[in-house]
Each structure stands twice: as structure tokens, then as C-alpha cells.
Coordinates of C-alpha atoms and ligand atoms in Angstrom, one line a residue:
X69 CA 106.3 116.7 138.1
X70 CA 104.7 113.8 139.8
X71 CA 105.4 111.3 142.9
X72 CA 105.1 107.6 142.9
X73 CA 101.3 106.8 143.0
X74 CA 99.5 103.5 142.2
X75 CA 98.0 102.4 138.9
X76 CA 94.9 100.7 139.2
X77 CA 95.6 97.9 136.8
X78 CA 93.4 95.2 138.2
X79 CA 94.5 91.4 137.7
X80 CA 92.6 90.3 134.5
X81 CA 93.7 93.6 132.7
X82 CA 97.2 92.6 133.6
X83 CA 96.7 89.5 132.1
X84 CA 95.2 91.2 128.7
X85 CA 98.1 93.6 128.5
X86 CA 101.2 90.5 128.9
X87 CA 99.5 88.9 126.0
X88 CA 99.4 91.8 123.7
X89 CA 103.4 90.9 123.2
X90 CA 101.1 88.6 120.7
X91 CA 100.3 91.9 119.3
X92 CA 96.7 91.0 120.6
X93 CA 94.4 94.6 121.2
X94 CA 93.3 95.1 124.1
X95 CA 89.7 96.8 126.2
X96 CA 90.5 99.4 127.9
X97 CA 89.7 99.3 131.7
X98 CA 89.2 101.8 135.0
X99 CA 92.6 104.3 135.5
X100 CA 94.2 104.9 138.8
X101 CA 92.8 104.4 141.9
X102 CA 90.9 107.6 143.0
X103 CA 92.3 110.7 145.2
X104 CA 95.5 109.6 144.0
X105 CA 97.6 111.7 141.4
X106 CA 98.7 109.4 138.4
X107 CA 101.4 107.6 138.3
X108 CA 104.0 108.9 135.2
X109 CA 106.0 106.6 133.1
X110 CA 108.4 108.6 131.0
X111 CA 109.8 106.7 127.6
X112 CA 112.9 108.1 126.0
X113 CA 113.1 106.9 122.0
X114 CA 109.8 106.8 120.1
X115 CA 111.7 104.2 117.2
X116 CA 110.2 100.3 117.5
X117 CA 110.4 99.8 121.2
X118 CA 109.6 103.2 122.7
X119 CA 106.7 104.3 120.0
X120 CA 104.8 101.0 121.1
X121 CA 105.7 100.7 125.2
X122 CA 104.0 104.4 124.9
X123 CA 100.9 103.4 123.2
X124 CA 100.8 100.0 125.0
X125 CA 101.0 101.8 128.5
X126 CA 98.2 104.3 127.5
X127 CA 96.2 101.2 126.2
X128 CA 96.6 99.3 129.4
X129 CA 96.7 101.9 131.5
X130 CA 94.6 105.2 130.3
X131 CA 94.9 107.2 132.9
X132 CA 98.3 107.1 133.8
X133 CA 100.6 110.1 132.7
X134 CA 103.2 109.0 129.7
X135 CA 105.7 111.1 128.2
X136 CA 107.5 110.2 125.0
X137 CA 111.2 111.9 125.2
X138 CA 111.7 112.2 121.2
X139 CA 113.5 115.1 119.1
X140 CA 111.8 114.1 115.8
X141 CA 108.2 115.0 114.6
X142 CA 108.0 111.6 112.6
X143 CA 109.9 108.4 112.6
X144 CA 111.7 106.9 109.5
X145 CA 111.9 103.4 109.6
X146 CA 115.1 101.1 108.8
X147 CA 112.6 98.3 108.2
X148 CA 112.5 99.1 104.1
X149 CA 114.9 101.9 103.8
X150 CA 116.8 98.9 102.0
X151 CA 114.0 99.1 99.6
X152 CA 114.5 102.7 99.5
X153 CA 117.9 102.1 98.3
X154 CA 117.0 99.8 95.3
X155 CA 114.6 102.2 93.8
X156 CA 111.3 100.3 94.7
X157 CA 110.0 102.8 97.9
X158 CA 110.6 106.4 98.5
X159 CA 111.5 108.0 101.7
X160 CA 108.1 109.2 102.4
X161 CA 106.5 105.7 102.2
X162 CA 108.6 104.7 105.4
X163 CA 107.9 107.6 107.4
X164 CA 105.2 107.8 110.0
X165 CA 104.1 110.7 112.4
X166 CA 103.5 110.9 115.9
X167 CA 100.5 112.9 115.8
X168 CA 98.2 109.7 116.8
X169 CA 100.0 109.2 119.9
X170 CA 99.7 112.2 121.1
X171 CA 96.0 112.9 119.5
X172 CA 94.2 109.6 119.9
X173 CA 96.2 108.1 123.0
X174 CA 96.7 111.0 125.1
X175 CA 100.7 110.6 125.2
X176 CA 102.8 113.6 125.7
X177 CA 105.3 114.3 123.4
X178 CA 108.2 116.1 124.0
X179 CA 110.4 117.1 121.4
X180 CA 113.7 116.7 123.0
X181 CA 117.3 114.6 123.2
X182 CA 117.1 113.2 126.9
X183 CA 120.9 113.9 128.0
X184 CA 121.0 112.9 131.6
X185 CA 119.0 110.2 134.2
X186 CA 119.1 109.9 137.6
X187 CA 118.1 106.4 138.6
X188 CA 117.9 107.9 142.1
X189 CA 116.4 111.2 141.8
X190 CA 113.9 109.1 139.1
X191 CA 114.5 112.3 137.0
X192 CA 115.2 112.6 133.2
X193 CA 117.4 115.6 132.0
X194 CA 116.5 117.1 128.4
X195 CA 118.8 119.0 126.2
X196 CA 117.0 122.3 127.2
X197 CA 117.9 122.2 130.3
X198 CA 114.9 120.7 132.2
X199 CA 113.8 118.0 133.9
X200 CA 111.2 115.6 133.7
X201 CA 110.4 113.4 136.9
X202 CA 109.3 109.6 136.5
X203 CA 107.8 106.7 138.7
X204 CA 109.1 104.3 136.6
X205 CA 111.4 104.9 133.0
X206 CA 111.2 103.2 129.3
X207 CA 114.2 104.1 127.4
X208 CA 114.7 102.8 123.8
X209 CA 117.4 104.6 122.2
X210 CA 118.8 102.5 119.8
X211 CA 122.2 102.4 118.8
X212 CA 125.4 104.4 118.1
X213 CA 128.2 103.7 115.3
X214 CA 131.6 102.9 117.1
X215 CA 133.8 106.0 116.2
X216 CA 137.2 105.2 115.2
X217 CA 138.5 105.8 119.1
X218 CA 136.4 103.7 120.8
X219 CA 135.7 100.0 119.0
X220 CA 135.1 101.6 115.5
X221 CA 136.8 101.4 112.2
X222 CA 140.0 103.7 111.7
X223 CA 139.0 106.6 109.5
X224 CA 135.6 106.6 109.5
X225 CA 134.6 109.2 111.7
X226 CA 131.5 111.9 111.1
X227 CA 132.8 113.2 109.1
X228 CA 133.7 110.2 106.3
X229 CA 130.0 109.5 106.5
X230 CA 129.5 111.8 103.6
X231 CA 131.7 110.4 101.1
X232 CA 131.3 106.5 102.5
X233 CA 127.9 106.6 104.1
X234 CA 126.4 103.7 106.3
X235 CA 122.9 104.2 106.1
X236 CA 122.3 102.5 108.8
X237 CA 119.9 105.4 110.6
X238 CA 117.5 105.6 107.7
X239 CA 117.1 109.3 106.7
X240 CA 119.8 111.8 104.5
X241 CA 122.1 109.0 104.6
X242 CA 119.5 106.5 102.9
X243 CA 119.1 109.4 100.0
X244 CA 122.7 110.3 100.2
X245 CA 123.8 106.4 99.0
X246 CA 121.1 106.7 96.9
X247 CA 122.0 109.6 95.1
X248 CA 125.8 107.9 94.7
X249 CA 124.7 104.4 93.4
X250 CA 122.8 106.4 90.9
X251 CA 125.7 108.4 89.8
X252 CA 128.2 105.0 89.4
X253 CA 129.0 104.3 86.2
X254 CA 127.8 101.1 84.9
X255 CA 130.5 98.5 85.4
X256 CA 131.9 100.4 88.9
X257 CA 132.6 98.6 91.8
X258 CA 130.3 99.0 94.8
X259 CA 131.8 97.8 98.2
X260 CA 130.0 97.1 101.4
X261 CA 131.8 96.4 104.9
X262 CA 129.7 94.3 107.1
X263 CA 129.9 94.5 110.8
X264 CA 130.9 92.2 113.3
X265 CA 128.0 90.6 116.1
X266 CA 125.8 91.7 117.9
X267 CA 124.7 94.7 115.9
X268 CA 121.3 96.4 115.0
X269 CA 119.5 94.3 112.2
X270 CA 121.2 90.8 111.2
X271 CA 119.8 90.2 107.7
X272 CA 120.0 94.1 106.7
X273 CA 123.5 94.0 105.3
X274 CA 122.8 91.5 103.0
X275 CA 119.0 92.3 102.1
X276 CA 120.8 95.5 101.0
X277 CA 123.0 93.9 98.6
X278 CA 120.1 92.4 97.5
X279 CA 117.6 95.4 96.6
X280 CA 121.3 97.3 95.3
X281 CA 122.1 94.1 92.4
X282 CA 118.6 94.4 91.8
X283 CA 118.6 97.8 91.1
X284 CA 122.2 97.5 88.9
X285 CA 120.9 94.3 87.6
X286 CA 118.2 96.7 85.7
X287 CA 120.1 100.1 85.3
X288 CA 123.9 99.2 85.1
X289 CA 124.6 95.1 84.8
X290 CA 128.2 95.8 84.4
X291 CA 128.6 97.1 87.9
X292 CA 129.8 94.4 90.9
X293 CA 129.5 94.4 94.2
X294 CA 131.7 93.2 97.0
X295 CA 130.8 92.6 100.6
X296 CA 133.5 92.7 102.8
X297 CA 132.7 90.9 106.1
X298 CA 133.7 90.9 109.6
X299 CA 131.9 88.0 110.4
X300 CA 132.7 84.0 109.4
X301 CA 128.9 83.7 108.8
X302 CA 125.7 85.5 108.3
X303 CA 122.1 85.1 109.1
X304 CA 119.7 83.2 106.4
X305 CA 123.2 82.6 104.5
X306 CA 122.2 79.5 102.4
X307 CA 119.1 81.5 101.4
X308 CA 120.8 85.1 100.4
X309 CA 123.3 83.1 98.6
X310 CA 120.6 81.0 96.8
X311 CA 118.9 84.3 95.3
X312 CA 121.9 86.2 94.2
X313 CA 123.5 83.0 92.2
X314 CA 119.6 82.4 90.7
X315 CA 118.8 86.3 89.9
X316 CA 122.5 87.9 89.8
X317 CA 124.6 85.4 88.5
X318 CA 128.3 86.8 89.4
X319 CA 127.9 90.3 90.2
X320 CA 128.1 89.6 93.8
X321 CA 131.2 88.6 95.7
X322 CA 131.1 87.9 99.8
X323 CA 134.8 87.7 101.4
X324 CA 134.1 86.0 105.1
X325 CA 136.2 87.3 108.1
X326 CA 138.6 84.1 107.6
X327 CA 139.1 85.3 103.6
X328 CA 140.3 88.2 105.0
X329 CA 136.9 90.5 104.8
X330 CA 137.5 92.4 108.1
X331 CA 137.9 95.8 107.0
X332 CA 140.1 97.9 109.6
X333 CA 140.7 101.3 108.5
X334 CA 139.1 103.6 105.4
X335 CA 140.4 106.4 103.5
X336 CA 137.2 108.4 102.2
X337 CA 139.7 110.8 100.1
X338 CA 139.3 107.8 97.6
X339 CA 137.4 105.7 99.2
X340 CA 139.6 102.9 100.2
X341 CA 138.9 100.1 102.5
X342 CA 142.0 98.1 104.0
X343 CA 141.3 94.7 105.7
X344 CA 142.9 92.9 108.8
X345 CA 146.0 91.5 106.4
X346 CA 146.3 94.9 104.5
X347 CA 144.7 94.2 100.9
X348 CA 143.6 97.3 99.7
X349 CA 139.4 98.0 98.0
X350 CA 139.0 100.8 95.7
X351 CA 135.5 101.5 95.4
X352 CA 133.1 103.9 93.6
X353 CA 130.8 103.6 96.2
X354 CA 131.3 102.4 99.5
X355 CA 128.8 101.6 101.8
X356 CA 130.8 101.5 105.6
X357 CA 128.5 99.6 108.4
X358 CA 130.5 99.9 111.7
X359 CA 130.7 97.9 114.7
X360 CA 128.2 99.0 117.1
X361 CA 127.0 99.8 120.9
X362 CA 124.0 101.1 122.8
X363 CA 123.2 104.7 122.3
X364 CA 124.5 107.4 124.1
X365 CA 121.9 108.3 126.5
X366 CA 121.7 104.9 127.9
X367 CA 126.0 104.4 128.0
X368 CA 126.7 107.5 129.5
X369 CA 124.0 107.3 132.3
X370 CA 125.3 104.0 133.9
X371 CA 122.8 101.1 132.0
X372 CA 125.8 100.1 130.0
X373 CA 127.9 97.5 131.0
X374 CA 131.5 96.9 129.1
X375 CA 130.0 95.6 126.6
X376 CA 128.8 98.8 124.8
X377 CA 124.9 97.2 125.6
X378 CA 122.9 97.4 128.2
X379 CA 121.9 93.7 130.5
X380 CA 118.2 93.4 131.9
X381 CA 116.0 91.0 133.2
X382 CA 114.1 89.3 130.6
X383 CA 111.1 89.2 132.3
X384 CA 110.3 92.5 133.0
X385 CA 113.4 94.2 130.8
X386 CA 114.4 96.3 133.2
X387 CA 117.9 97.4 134.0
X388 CA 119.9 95.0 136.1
X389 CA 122.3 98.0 136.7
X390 CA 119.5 100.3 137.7
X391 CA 116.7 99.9 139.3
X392 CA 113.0 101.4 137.9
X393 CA 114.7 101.7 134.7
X394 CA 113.6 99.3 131.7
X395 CA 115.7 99.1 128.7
X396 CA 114.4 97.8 125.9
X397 CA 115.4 97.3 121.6
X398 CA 118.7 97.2 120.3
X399 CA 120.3 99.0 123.4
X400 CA 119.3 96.1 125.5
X401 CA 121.3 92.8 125.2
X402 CA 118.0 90.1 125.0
X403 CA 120.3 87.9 123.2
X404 CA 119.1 85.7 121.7
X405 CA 116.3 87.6 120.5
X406 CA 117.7 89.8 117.7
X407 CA 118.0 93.2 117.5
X408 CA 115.4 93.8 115.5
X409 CA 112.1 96.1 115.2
X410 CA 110.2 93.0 115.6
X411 CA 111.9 92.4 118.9
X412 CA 111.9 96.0 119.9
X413 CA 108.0 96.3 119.6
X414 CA 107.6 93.0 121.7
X415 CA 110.0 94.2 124.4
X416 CA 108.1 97.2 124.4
X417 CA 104.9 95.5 125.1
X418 CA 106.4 93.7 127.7
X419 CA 108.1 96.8 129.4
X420 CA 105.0 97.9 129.7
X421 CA 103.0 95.3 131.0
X422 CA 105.6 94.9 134.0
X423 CA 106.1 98.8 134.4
X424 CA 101.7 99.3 135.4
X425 CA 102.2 95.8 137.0
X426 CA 105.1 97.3 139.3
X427 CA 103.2 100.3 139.8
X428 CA 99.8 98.3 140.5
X429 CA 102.1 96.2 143.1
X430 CA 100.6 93.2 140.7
X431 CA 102.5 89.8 140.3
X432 CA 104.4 89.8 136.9
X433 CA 103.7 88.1 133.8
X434 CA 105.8 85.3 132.1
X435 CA 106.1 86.5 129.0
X436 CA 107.1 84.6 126.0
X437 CA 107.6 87.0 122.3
X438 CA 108.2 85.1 118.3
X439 CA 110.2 87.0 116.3
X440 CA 109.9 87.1 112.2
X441 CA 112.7 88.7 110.1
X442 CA 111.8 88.9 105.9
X443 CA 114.3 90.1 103.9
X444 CA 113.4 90.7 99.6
X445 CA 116.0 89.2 97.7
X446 CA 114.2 90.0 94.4
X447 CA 110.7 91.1 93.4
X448 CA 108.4 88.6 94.3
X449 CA 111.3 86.7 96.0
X450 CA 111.1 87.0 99.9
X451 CA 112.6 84.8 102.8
X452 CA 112.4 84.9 106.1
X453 CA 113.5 83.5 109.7
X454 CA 111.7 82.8 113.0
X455 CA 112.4 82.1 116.4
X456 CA 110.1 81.6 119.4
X457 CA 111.8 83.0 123.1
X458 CA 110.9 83.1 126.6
X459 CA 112.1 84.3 129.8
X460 CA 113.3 82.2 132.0
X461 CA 115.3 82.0 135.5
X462 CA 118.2 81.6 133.6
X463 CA 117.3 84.6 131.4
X464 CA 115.9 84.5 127.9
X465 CA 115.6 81.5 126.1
X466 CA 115.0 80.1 122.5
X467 CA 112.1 77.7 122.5
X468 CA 113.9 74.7 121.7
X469 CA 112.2 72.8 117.9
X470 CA 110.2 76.3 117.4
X471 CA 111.0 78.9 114.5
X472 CA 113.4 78.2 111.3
X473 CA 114.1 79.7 108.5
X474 CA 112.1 79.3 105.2
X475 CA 113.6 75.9 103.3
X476 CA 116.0 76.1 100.7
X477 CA 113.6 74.1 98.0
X478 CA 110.4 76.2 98.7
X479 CA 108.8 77.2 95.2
X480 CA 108.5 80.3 93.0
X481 CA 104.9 81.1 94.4
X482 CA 105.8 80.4 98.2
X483 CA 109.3 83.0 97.8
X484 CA 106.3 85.3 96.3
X485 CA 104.1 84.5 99.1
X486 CA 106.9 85.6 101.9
X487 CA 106.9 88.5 99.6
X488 CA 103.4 89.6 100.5
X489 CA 103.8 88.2 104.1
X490 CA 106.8 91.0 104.4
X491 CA 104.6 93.1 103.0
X492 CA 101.7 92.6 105.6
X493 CA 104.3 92.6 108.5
X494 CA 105.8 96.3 107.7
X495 CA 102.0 97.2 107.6
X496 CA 101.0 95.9 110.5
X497 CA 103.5 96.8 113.0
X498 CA 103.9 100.8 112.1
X499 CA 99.7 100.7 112.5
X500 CA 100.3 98.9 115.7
X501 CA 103.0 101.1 116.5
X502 CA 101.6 104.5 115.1
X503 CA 98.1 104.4 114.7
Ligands
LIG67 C1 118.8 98.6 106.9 C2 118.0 98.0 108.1 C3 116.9 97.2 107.8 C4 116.2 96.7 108.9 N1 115.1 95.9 108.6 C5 114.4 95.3 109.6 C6 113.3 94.4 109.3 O1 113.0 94.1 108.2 N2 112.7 93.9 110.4 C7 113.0 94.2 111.7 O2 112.3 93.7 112.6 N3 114.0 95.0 112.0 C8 114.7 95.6 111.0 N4 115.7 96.4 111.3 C9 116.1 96.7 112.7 C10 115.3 97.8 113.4 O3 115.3 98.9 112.7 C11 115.8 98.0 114.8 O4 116.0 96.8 115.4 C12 114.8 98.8 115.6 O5 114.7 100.1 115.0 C13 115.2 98.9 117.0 O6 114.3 99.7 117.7 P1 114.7 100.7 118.9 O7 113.5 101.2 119.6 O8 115.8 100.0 119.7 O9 115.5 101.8 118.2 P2 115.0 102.9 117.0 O10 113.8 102.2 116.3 O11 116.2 103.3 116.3 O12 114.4 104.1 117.9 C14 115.3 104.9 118.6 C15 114.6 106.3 118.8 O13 115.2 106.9 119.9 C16 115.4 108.3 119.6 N5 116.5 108.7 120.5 C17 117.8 108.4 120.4 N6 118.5 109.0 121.4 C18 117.6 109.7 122.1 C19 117.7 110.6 123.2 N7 118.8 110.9 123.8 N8 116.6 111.3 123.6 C20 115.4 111.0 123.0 N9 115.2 110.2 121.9 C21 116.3 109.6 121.5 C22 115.7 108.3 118.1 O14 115.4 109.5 117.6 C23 114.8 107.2 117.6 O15 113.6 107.7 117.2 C24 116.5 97.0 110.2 C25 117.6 97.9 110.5 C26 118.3 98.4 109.4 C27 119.5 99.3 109.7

């Protein structure tokens, strides 16, 4: 348990640590300011946002006390669990261990679900019962799948994530698809529902399709596939569609919400999915991706608004709802940054910067974060979109003529390029994140 105390985080080292949302390292500089207890940060979540505003306060700040609230031992990533899916990673090739957090950076881990925050207390509950106090709080939760009561899809509770699983927390249910697109017969129908906006990962529905025709295109080219969509229009859509006609021919079909691709209800008895005007999708396997909201932890503890998400201030992230509190990733709503763990590792650069600057009493940075989404669409086939943001008065902006998305006539051997690029990017942010 510790009391509010100050950071000594001089100017220039401020500075350092606002650009690293450039991913730049930084040199580590003198801790707290002496005879004074340090100051703790406490960071629930140790996915994109909360692994790196952990390490990122330990680098800009080494002497100050941070605990990382997580339950797991090692993190799986979404990032590539699509490739997971078409047979070209395994499982263990996405997952990454916290033990240089904890070992090299001096972070405490605490293997724990954080249940209950009092923004006035500054205390964190955990499941066991006790309580961790805080001068200032990171939490990066991620995201919940709406159940059927509350926003969601009728039918597909818990317990239909077995027989129509979402994969969409990378893990069991990555394997468990796995395991039933392996056992469809060759000319079977696989079906996947697409959720409406905002939700975790723009691209990933349809990178998904594309690593799951790949994988039928080579083991059963009978099979089809149907994407059922609650949305009029997806990201990089031009692109995706480009790919599939050029590598898949007609095995995929996309049904857009005003073709009647909302799906409504399910029936995982026989795995059924019913859209908006009541047409009817048999499929061998279904793949079920819900509508979305903040995780728990943050909506039940008051950083949610009725949105399901959880507003901030895009300079500094932090909870417009409650104060010392910064929210950051897919809970937060940073729109138009994406949810993504591109955008989650920025924020959490940025969380920190303004969490020692706010401890330091130091004026705050102006930050400004690019984010880079690549999706495979075949081997040696990549695409990818960009956008440049900033915070503003206003809140966060796009940077108007910056970012794009990779042009519809670029070659064979710049698609393979973006291929290697998405390669280097998954590399690079789990070592920034992880190592
Ligand atoms: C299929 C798919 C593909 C994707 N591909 C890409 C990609 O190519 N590029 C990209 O940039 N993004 C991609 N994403 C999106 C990316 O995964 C998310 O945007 C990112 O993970 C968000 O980071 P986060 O920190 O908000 O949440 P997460 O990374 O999900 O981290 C949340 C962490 O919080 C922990 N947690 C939850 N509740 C509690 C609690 N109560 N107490 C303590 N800990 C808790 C969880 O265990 C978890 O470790 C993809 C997503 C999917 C689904």
C-alpha cells in the first residue's frame, strides 16, 4: 500500500517518454525524488495496451512501483490467431510470457481478475479478496461479447460458443474452430456473422475468411463460405474483395447488412443462423462474431458510458468519468483510432507518459500515434491500411491527407512485400511489448 508521492520525471525525460508513442526506446533517468516513498501506478490487463503502459512506465520511470493486475501467466495474441486458423502458425507461435516484465523491468505481477475500483478510495479490488491501492490507474481490459440479454445476438450465449465459436479471444476457441473446419467435409458450407461498428479488430473478420478459403482452397476446394454481415461496408473492402476473386474464384460470398446479412438469432442445436428478414443459414461450421462492449471490469466500475465503451481525453487517455483513472485499448472509445493492438500499444505509451507527468506535476505532452493494420489475404499476398491521429481540443483527430490504404494496382512483389512488412510488425510490437 502506498500514498500519492512524486515521481521525479524531469522535463527532457518527459519529453523522451511522449515520443516513444513512435515506439522510439528510451535512456533511463534518476527515480523519485528522495525521502519520498514511490509513487505506485497499478495497470489492470497485460493484453496490447496494459503489457506496454507497464513496461513504458518502468522505462520512463524506474523507480516508481507498477503493478500489472493479470490472471494469465502468458498472453495469446489475436494479432495471427487468424493465421492460426488457416493452418500456417500454431498456437504457441503467438504466445508470449510475462516473465521479462516482471524479471528485467522490475514490474509486479499479480496473477488476478481485478473485480472492483474505487476512483475515490484510488483502490483496486482482486478476485481474492484484496486490495491493491494506486496513485494513479491504467486499465486495459479489452472487450466483452454482448450476451443475448444485453445488445447481443439471440441464442448465442456461453454456452453456444462451443458448437458456434467466435474466436474472437484467441486461445481454446481459436483450436476449437480449428479442430471443426478440419472435420467439414469438403464441399460444406462454412458461415461467418460479422459484427456491427465499433468492435475489437476491423479487418479481422475478413482476414479470417481469407486464411479459412486459403486453407479449403488446398484441403477441401469444394467447401464455400458465406459471410453474413451486419454492416453495409467493411474496412480495406475493395482490397479483400480483390484477393478472394484473384486466389478463390467463387467460394466466397459477402451478404452486406442492406442484402439482408444481419444475423439476429442462432440455433447451435444445428447451427442455424436467422437474419433481420428471417432467411434461414444452415451451416457446418459457423463462426458467430457478436456485437461488442468494454469489458466488465471497466462497465461495472462506472468508466462506461451508455455506450457499452468507455470516453477519455485523448491527450492523456484518462477517464472523463473518473478521475486518476486512464483507460486505454479497445475499452476506450479513441475513435477514430481503431481498436486495434497497434492503437492499444500507442495509447499505452501515452497513458504512461501523462500518468509520471501527472505524478511529476509536469506539463503534458501533445501526443500524436500512426496506426498500420496488415491483413494476409494469401501467401505472399498482404495489404494493409494507415492512418495518422492526434489529440486535439476537440478530441482526437485524423491527420487530414496522411495514411491510406495500399492501392488497388500495386504488383505481385509489393502484395509480397506487405507480406514481410506484417511479418516485421507482429515481431516488433510483442518484443516491444514483451521483451
Ligand atoms: C482475429 C483478430 C485479429 C486481430 N489482428 C490484429 C492485427 O493484425 N493488428 C492489430 O493491431 N490488432 C489486431 N487485432 C486487435 C487486437 O487484438 C486488439 O485491438 C488488442 O488486443 C486490444 O488491446 P487491449 O489491451 O485493449 O486488450 P487485450 O489485448 O485483449 O488485453 C486485455 C487483457 O486484460 C486482461 N483482463 C481482462 N479483464 C481483466 C480483469 N478484470 N482483471 C485483470 N486483467 C483482466 C485479459 O486477460 C487480457 O490479457 C485483432 C483482433 C482479432 C480478434
Amino acid at each position: 500500500m502506498t500514498r500519492k508521492s512524486q515521481v521525479a520525471v524531469t522535463r527532457r525525460r518527459f519529453t523522451q517518454l511522449a515520443a516513444a508513442a513512435a515506439a522510439t526506446p528510451l535512456i533511463a533517468a534518476p527515480g523519485i525524488a528522495r525521502g519520498q516513498a514511490a509513487a505506485h501506478v497499478v495497470v489492470i490487463g497485460g493484453g496490447f495496451g496494459g503489457a506496454t503502459a507497464a513496461k513504458y512506465l518502468k522505462k520512463g520511470a524506474p523507480d516508481l512501483r507498477v503493478t500489472l493486475v493479470e490472471p494469465n501467466d502468458s498472453f495469446i495474441t489475436c494479432p495471427y490467431s487468424n493465421l492460426v486458423l488457416g493452418g500456417w502458425r500454431d498456437l504457441e507461435s503467438i504466445t508470449h510470457r510475462y516473465d521479462k516484465l516482471r524479471d528485467r523491468w522490475g514490474i509486479e505481477h499479480v496473477r488476478e481478475e481485478a473485480t472492483a475500483i474505487d476512483a475515490a478510495a484510488r483502490s483496486v479490488t482482486l478476485a481474492g479478496g484484496d486490495t491493491l491501492m494506486y496513485d494513479r490507474l491504467i486499465v486495459s481490459p479489452g472487450i466483452d461479447l454482448r450476451p443475448p440479454e444485453d445488445g447481443g445476438i439471440a441464442g448465442y450465449d456461453e454456452a453456444a460458443y462451443e458448437a458456434m465459436p467466435h474466436a474472437w479471444k484467441p486461445g481454446a476457441q481459436t483450436l476449437l474452430l480449428r479442430s471443426q473446419l478440419e472435420a467439414m467435409d469438403d464441399g460444406g458450407l462454412f458461415v461467418l456473422a460479422a459484427p456491427p461498428n465499433p468492435f475489437r479488430c476491423p479487418p479481422g473478420p475478413y482476414e479470417r475468411v481469407s486464411m479459412i478459403a486459403d486453407y479449403f482452397k488446398k484441403n477441401k476446394p469444394n467447401a464455400k463460405i458465406l459471410v453474413l454481415d451486419a454492416k453495409e461496408r467493411f474496412s480495406k473492402q475493395g482490397l479483400f474483395q480483390q484477393g478472394w476473386d484473384l486466389f478463390y474464384g467463387d467460394m466466397i460470398e459477402w451478404v452486406s447488412l442492406a442484402d439482408d446479412g444481419k444475423v439476429i438469432e442462432v440455433d447451435p442445436a444445428t447451427r442455424t443462423l436467422i437474419t433481420d428478414f428471417g432467411m434461414e443459414h444452415q451451416a457446418d461450421v459457423a463462426n458467430v462474431v457478436p456485437p461488442q462492449y468494454a469489458k466488465a471490469v471497466a462497465r461495472n466500475n462506472g468508466l462506461a458510458d451508455a455506450s457499452g465503451w468507455c470516453p477519455v481525453d485523448g491527450q492523456t487517455f484518462e477517464s472523463t468519468l473518473l478521475p486518476g483513472i486512464h483507460v486505454i485499448g479497445d475499452a476506450s472509445i479513441a475513435s477514430p483510432m481503431p481498436k486495434s493492438g497497434f492503437a492499444a500499444n500507442s495509447q499505452g505509451k501515452t497513458a504512461a507518459a501523462a500518468a509520471i507527468a501527472l505524478l511529476e506535476g509536469q506539463e503534458l505532452a501533445n501526443p500524436a500515434w500512426v496506426n498500420t493494420c496488415y491483413s494476409h489475404v494469401a501467401p505472399d499476398y498482404a495489404i494493409s491500411v494507415a492512418g495518422v491521429y492526434k489529440a486535439t481540443d476537440a478530441g482526437i483527430i485524423s491527420i487530414e491527407g496522411s495514411g491510406g490504404v495500399s492501392p488497388m494496382d500495386a504488383n505481385a512483389a509489393d502484395r509480397k512485400l506487405k507480406s514481410v512488412y506484417a511479418d516485421g510488425w507482429y515481431n516488433s510490437i510483442t518484443a516491444d511489448m514483451f521483451s
